[in-house]
Coordinates of C-alpha atoms and ligand atoms in Angstrom, one line a residue:
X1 CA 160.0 102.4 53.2
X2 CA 157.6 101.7 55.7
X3 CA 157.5 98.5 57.5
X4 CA 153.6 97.8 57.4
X5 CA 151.3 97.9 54.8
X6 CA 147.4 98.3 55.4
X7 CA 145.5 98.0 52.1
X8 CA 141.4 97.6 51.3
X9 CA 139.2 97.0 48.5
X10 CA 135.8 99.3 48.2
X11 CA 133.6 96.4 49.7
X12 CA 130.9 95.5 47.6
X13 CA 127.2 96.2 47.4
X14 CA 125.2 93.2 48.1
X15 CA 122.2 93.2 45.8
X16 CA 123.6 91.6 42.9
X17 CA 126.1 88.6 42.4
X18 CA 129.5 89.6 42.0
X19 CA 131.0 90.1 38.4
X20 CA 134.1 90.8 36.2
X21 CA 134.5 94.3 37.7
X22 CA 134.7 93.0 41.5
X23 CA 137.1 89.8 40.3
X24 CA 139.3 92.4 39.0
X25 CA 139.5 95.2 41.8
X26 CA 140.0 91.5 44.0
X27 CA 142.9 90.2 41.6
X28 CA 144.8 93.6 41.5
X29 CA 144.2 94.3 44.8
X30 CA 146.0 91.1 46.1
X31 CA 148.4 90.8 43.8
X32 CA 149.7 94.3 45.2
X33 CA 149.2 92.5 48.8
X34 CA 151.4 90.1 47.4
X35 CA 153.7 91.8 45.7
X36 CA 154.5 94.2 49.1
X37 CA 154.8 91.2 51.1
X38 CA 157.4 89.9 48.9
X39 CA 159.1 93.1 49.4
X40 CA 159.4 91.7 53.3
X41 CA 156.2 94.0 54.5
X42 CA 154.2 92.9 56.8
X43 CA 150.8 93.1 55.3
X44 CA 146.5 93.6 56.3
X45 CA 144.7 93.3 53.1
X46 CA 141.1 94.1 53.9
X47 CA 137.9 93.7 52.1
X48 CA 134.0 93.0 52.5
X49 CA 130.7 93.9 51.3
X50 CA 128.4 97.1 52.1
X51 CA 125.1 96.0 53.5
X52 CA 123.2 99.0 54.3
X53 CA 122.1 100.8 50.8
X54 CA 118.9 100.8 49.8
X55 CA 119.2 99.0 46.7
X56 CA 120.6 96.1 49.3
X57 CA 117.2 96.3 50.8
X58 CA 114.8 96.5 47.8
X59 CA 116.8 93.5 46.1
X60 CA 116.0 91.6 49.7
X61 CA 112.4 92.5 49.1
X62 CA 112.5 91.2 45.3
X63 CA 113.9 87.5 46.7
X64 CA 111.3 87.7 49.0
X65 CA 113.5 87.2 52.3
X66 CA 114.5 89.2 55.3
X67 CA 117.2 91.3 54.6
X68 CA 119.7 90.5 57.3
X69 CA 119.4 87.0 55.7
X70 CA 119.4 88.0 52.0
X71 CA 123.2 89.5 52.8
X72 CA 124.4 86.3 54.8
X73 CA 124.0 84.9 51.7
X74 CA 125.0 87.3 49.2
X75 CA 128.2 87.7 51.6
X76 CA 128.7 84.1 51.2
X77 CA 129.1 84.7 47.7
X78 CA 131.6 87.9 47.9
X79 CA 133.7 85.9 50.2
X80 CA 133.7 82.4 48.0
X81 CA 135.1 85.0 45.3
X82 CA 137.7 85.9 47.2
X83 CA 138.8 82.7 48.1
X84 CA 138.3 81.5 44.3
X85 CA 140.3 84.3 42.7
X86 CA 142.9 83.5 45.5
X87 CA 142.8 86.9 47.8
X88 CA 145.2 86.2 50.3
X89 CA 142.7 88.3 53.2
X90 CA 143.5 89.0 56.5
X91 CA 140.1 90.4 57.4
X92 CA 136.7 90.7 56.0
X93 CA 134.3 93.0 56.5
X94 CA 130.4 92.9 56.5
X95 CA 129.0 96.6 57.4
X96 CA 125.9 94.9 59.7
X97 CA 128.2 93.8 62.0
X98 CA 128.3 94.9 65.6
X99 CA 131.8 96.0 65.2
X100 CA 131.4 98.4 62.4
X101 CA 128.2 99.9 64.0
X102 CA 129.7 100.8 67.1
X103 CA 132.5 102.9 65.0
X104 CA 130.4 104.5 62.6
X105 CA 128.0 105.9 65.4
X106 CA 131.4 107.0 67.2
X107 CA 132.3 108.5 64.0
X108 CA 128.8 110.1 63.8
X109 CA 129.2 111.2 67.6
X110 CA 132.6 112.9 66.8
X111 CA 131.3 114.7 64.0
X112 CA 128.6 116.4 65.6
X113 CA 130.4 117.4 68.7
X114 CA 133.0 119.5 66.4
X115 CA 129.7 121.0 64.9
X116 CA 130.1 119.1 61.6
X117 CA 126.5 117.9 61.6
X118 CA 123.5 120.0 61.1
X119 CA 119.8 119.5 60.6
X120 CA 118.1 121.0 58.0
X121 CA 115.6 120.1 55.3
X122 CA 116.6 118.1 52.1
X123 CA 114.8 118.6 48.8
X124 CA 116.6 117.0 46.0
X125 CA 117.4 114.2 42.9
X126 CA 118.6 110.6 44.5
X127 CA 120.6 108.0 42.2
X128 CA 120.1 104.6 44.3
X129 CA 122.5 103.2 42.0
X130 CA 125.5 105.4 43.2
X131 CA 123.4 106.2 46.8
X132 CA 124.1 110.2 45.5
X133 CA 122.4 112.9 45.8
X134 CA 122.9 115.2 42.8
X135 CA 122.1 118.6 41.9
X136 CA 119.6 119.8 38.4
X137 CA 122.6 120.6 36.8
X138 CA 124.6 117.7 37.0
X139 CA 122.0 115.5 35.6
X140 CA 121.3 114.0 31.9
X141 CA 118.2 114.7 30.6
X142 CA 117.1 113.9 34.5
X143 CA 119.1 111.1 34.4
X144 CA 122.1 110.0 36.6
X145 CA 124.9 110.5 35.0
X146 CA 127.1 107.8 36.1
X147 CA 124.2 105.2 35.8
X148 CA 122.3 107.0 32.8
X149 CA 119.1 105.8 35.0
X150 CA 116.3 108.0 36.4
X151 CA 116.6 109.8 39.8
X152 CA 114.2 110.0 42.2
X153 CA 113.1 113.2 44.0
X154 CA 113.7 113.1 47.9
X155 CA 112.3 115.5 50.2
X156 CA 113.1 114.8 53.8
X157 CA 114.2 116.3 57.0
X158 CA 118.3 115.4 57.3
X159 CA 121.4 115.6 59.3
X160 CA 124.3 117.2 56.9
X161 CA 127.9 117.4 56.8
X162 CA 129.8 120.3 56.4
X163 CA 131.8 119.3 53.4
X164 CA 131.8 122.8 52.3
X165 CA 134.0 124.2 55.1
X166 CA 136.6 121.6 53.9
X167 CA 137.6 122.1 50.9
X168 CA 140.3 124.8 51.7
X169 CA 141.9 122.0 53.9
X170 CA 141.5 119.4 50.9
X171 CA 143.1 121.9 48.3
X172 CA 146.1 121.8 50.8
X173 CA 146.2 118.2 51.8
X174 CA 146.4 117.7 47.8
X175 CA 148.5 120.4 47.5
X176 CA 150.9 119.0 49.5
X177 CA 150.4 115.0 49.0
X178 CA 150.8 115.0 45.4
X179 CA 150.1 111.4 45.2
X180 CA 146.9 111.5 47.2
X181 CA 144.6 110.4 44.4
X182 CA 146.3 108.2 41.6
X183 CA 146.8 108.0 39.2
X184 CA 147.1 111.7 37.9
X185 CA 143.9 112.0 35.4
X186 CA 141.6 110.9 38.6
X187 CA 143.5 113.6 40.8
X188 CA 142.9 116.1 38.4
X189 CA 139.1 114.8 38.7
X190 CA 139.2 115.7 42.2
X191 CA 140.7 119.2 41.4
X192 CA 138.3 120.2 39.4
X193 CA 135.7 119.4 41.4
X194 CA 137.2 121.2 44.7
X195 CA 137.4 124.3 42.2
X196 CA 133.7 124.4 41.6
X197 CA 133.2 124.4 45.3
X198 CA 131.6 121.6 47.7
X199 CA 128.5 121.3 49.0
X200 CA 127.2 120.1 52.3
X201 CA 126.0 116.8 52.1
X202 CA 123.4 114.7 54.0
X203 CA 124.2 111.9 55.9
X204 CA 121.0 110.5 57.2
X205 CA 118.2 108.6 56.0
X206 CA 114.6 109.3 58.1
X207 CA 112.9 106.6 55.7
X208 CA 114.3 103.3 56.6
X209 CA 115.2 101.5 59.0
X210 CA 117.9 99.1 57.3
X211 CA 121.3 101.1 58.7
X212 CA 123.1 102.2 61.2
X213 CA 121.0 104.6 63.8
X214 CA 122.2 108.0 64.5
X215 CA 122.9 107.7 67.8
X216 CA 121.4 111.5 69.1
X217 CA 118.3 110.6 66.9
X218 CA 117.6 106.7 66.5
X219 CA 114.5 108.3 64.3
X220 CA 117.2 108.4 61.5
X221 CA 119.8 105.9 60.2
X222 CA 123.3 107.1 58.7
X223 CA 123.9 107.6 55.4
X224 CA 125.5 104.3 53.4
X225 CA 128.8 106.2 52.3
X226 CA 129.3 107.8 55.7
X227 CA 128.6 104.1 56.8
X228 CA 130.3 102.2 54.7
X229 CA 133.7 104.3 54.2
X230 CA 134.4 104.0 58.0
X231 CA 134.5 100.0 57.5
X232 CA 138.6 101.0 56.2
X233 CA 138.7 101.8 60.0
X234 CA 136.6 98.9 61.7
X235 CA 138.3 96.4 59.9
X236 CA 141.8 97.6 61.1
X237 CA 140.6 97.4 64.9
X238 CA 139.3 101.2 65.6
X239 CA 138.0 101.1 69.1
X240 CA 138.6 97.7 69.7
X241 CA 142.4 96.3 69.3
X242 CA 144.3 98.8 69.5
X243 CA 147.8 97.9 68.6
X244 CA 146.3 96.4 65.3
X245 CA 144.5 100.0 64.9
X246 CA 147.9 101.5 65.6
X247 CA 150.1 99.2 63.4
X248 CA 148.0 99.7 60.4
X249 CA 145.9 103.2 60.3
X250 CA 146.7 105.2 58.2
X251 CA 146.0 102.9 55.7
X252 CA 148.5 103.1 52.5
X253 CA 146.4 102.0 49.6
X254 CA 142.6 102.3 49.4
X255 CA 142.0 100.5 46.0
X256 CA 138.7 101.4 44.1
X257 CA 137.2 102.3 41.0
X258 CA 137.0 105.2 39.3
X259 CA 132.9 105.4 39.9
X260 CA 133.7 106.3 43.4
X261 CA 136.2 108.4 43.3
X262 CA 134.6 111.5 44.4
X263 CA 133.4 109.5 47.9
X264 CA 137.3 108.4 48.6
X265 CA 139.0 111.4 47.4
X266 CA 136.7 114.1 48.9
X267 CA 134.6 113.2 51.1
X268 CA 136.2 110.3 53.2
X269 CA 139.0 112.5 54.1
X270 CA 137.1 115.4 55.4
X271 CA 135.1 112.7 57.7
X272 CA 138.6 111.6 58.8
X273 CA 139.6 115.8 59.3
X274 CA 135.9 116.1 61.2
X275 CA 136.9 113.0 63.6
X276 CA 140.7 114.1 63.7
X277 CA 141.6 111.1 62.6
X278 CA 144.5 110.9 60.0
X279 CA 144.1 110.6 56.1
X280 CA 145.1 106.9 54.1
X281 CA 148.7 107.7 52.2
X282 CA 147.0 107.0 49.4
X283 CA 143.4 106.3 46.7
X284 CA 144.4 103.9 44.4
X285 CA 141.7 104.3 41.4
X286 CA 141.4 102.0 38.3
X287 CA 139.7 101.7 35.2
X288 CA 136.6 99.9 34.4
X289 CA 135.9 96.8 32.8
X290 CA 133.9 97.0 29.6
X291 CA 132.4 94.2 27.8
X292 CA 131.5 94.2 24.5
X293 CA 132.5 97.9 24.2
X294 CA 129.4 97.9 27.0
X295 CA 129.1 98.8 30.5
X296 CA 128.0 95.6 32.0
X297 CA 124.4 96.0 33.3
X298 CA 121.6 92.9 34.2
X299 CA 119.4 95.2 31.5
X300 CA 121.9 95.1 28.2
X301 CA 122.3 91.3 29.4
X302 CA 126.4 91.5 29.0
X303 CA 127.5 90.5 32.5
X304 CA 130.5 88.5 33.2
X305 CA 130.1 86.2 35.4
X306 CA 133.8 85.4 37.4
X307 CA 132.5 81.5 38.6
X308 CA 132.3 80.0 35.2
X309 CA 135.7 81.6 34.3
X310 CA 137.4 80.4 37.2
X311 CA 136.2 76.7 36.6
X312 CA 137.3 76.5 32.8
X313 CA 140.4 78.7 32.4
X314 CA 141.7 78.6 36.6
X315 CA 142.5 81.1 38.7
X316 CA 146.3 82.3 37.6
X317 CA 145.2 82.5 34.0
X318 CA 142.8 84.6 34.7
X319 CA 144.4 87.2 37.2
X320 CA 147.4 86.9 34.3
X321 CA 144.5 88.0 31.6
X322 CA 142.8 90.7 33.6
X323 CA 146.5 92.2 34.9
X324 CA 148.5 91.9 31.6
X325 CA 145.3 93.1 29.0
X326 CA 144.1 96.3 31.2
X327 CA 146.5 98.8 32.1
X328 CA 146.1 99.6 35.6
X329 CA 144.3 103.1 36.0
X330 CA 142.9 102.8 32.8
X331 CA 139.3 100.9 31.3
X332 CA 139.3 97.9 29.4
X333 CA 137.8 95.1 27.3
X334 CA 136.8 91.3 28.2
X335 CA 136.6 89.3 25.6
X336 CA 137.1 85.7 25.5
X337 CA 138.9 85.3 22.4
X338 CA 141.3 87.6 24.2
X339 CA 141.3 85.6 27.1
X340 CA 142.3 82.4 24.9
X341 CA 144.5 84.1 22.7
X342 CA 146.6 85.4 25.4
X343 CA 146.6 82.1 27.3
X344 CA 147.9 79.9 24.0
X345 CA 150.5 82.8 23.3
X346 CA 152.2 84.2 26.4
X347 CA 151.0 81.3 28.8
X348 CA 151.1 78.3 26.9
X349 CA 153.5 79.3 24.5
X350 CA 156.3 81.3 25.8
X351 CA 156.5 80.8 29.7
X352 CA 155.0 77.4 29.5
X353 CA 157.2 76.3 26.8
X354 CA 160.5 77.4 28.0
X355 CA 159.8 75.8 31.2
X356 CA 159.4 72.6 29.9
X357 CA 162.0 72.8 27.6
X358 CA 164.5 73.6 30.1
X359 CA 163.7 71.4 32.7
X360 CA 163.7 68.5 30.0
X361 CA 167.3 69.5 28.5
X362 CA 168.4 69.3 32.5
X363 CA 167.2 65.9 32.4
X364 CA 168.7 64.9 29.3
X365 CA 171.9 66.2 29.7
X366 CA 173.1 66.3 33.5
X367 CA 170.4 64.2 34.8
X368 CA 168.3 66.6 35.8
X369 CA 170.7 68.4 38.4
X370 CA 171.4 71.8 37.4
X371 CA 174.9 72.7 37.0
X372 CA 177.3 74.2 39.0
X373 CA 179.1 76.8 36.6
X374 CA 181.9 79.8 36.3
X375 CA 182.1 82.8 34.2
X376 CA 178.5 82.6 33.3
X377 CA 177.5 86.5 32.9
X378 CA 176.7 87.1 29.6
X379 CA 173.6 88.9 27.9
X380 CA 170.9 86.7 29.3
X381 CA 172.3 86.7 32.9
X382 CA 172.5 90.5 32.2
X383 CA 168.7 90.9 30.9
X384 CA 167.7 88.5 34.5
X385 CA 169.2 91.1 36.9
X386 CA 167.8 94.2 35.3
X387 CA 164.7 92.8 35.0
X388 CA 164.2 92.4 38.1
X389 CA 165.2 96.0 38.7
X390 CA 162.8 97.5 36.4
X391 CA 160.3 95.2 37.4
X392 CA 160.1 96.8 41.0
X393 CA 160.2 100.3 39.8
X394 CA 157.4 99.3 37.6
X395 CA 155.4 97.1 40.4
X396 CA 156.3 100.3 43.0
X397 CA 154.0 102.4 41.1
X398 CA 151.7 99.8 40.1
X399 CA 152.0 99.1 36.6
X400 CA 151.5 95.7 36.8
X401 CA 150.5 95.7 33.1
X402 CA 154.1 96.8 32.2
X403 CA 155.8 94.4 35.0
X404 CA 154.5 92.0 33.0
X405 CA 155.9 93.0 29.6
X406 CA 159.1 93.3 31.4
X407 CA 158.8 89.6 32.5
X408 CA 157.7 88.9 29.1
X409 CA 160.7 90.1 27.0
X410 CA 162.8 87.9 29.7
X411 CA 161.1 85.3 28.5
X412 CA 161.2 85.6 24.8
X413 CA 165.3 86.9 25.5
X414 CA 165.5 82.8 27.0
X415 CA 162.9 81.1 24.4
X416 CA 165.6 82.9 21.8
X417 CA 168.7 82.1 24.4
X418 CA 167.9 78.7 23.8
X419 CA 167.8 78.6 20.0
X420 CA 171.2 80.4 19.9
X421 CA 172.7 78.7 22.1
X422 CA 171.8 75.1 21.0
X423 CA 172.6 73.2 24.1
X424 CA 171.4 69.9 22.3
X425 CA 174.9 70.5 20.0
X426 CA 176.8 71.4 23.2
X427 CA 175.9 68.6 24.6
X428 CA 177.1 66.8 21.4
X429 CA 180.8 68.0 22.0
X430 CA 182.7 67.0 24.9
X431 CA 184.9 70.2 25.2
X432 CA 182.0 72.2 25.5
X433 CA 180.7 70.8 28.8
X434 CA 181.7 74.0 30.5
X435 CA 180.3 76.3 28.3
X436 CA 176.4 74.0 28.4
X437 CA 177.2 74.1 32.3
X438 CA 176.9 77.4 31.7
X439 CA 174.1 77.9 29.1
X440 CA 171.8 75.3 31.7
X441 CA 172.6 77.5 34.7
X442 CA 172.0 80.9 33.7
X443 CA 168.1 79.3 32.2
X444 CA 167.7 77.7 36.0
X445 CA 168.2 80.9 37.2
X446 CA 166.4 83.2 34.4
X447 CA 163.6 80.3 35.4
X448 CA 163.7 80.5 39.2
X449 CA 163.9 84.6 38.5
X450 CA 160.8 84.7 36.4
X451 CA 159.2 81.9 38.7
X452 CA 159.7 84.7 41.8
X453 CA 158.5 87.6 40.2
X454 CA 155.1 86.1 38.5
X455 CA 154.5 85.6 42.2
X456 CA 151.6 88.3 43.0
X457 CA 150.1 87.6 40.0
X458 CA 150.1 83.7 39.5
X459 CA 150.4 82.8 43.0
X460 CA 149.9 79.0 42.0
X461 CA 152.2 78.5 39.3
X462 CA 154.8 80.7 41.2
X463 CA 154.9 78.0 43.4
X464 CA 154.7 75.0 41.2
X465 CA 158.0 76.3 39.2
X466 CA 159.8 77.7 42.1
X467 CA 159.0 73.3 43.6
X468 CA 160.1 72.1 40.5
X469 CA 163.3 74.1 40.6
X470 CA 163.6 72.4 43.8
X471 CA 164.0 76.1 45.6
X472 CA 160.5 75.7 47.6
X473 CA 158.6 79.0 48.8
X474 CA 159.1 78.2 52.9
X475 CA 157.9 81.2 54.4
X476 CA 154.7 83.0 53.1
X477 CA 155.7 83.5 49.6
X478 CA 159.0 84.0 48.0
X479 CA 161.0 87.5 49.1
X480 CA 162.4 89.8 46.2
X481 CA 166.1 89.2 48.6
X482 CA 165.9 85.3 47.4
X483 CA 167.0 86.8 43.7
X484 CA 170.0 88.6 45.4
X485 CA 171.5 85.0 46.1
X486 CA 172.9 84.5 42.2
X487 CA 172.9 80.4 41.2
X488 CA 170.5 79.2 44.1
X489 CA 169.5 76.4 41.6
X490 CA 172.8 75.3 41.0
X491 CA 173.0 71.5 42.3
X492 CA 169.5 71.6 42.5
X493 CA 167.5 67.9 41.2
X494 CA 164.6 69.6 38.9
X495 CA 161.6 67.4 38.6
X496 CA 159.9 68.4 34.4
X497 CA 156.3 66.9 34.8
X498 CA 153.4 68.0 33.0
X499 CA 152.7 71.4 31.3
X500 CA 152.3 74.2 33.1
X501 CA 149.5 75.6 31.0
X502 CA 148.3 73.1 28.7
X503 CA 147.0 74.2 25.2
X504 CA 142.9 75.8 24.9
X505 CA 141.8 74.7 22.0
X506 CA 139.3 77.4 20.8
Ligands
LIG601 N1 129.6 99.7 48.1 C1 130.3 100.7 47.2 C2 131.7 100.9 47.7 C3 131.9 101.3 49.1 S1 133.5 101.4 49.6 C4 133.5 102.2 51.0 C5 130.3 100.2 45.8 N2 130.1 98.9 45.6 S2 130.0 98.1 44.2 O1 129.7 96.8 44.4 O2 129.2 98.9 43.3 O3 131.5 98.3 43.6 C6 132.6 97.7 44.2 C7 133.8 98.0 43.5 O4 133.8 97.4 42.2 C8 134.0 99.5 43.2 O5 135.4 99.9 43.4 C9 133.7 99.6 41.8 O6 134.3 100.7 41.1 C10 134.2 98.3 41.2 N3 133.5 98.0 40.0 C11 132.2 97.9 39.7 N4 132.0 97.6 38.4 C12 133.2 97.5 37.8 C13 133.6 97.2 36.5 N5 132.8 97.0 35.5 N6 135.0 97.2 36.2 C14 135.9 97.4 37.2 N7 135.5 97.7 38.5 C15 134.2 97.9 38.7 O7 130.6 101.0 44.9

């Protein structure tokens, strides 16, 4: 397994506040940061925001201030969500930065010198939602049909890329990577598609100014995608450091949606094939986030705001929500029953309850040290090893959905552990010291166990349990080795204090 680990987020469009949709692709995306860098990797997680579309423009326009400006502060925002949500970021991007200009223009340069790039005339249907051009016959009734929203009609003189004269080298690259694009139903997306055939596609803009200029003919600004999907190497150092470039590119996960698939899977890589410059191991594509059984849009009126969520519910309760209710790859529902049902059953309830309940009979009956003990393997001890096993297999393929069901049935295995095995009459009975010794320890360690592996998910508490176990995180974050070291807690003073999730009342 490789030692580094570069991975990025798409980096967000500017014209609107962030929502749901970006908390989530922020939440999974870290906790996979996290998750690898538990594994002992050493780990750039990238992400930013996409300045130069022409929605990002117009909206500039609408708020009535220059447009440079309009993103500082709409980049502001982007970032603050990172921070909120808890991204653990080693770089951010913004795409009207110096940096990033001078590597797409190189990227430009590259392509045109292997004859990549050709002029010619563009007549055609535009979605500024998606920045797409789209052919008659992939419309709806004229519409879009990701956005379901007019086109426009755009006749202009262009630069295009040969995307046609890739696909034989795609159909191979997929052929051979068979994990290029995953999970599988967005690969087989991707097939399809390269089995109709490509099309060239344009990748400049003659009517505005707002972008990056081609640099042969500064009459015409790049396209946004060809723009924006070279930040992956800009942020990694491309032309500028090169031992970061070097230590990170090829970049293993680019995590997206599924909206923008096609732009990832098809055409980044033939940009990267143009400029000879290798492919990303892998596109990481997930699901979108419903509401209301909706599509979130500022027209229907059903769009999630992340702030307010964070300041009522936290940040761990709601990467927990977003990562245990939506199975990675797939679309989902917010709700905020769910939210609140969830939180009083598996957070409250079950993890919270057993904490506290175990820390407290510690206190009670060996004054809050944890045991020393022998002979303690027995089923529970059993279920904490292969959970961790399963776990990893799980998390390696990112299911984090199901890592957390296999945390979750440790859990309820201790929350019944602790009903069977009745410490408080143990404790009653002198000759049975060893065998509560016993009992306390192998809870301390399902505890600490559980406490480790909620890590890239509920970075916070993670910590708080693992402190309160008295095995502190003293690196960056606690290493999948610390559970190889059986009874770390044993001898440990464990400190109860307050819930770790207190009860929402509805
Ligand atoms: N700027 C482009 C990406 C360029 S990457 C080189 C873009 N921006 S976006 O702001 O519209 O979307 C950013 C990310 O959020 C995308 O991965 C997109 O799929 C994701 N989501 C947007 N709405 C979403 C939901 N409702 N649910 C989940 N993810 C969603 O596309």
């Amino acid at each position: 397994m490789s030692k580094t680990f570069y991975l990025t987020t798409a980096i967000s469009y500017v014209n609107a506040r962030p929502h749901i949709g970006h908390a989530y692709e922020f939440i999974a995306s870290d906790a996979i940061a996290r998750y690898r860098r538990m594994q002992g990797m050493k780990v750039f997680f990238l992400s930013g925001v996409d300045e130069h579309s022409a929605q990002v423009e117009r909206a500039a326009k609408e708020a009535g201030l220059p447009t440079l400006e309009f993103c500082d502060r709409m980049a502001a925002l982007f970032r603050d969500l990172h921070e909120k949500v808890g991204s653990g970021l080693n770089g951010f991007i913004r795409t009207s930065e110096p940096r990033h200009h001078d590597v797409t223009q190189e990227m430009l340069r590259r392509s045109y010198q292997k004859g990549d790039i050709y002029q010619s005339a563009y007549k055609g249907w535009y979605c500024y939602s998606c920045e797409n051009y789209y052919q008659e016959k992939e419309l709806n009734n004229g519409n879009c049909p990701v956005h379901n929203r007019p086109t426009e009609w755009i006749e202009e003189d262009n630069y295009f890329f040969k995307l046609s004269s890739y696909s034989d080298a795609l159909k191979r690259h997929y052929a051979e990577n068979s994990e290029f694009v995953y999970p599988e139903t967005y690969k087989n997306e991707m097939l399809a598609l390269l089995d109709q055939g490509l099309q060239d596609i344009s990748v400049s803009r003659a009517t505005t100014k707002w972008g990056v200029p081609i640099p042969w003919d500064e009459t015409h600004v790049a396209y946004v995608w060809f723009d924006a999907l070279s930040n992956y190497l800009t942020g990694v150092g491309f032309l500028k450091e090169d031992e970061l470039f070097h230590t990170f590119w090829p970049a293993n996960v680019h995590v997206i949606g599924k909206d923008i698939n096609r732009f990832h899977s098809v055409f980044w890589p033939a940009m990267l094939m143009s400029t000879d410059i290798p492919l990303p191991r892998q596109i990481l594509v997930h699901g979108f986030i419903y509401h209301k059984g909706e599509k979130m849009s500022k027209t229907i009126g059903n769009v999630v705001d992340p702030y307010s969520l964070l300041d009522v519910y936290g940040r761990d309760p709601l990467r927990y929500f977003l990562l245990r209710e939506i199975a990675f790859g797939q679309d989902g529902n917010y709700s905020e029953d769910a939210l609140i049902t969830r939180y009083n059953a598996d957070l409250a309830n079950d993890l919270g309850n057993l904490f506290s309940r175990v820390l407290s009979m510690i206190k009670k009956y060996r004054d809050s040290v944890v045991p020393h003990a022998a002979g303690t393997d027995d089923a529970l001890r059993q279920k904490t090893r292969q959970t961790v096993e399963t776990y990893t297999t799980q998390m390696d393929r990112y299911a984090m959905h199901l890592a957390l069901v296999t945390i979750w049935e440790l859990i309820s295995l201790a929350n019944r552990y602790v009903d069977e095995q009745a410490p408080w009459a143990l404790a009653k009975d002198e000759a049975k010291a060893d065998r509560l010794d016993r009992v306390l320890l192998n809870l301390a360690e399902a505890l600490r166990t559980i406490a480790v592996l909620i890590y890239p998910i509920m970075p916070d508490k993670s910590e708080d349990m693992l402190a309160r176990l008295a095995c502190p995180i003293l690196g960056e974050c606690p290493f999948l080795t610390d559970l190889d070291h059986a009874d770390a807690t044993a001898g440990k003073t464990v400190t109860p204090g307050s819930p770790l999730f207190p009860r929402i009342e509805k």
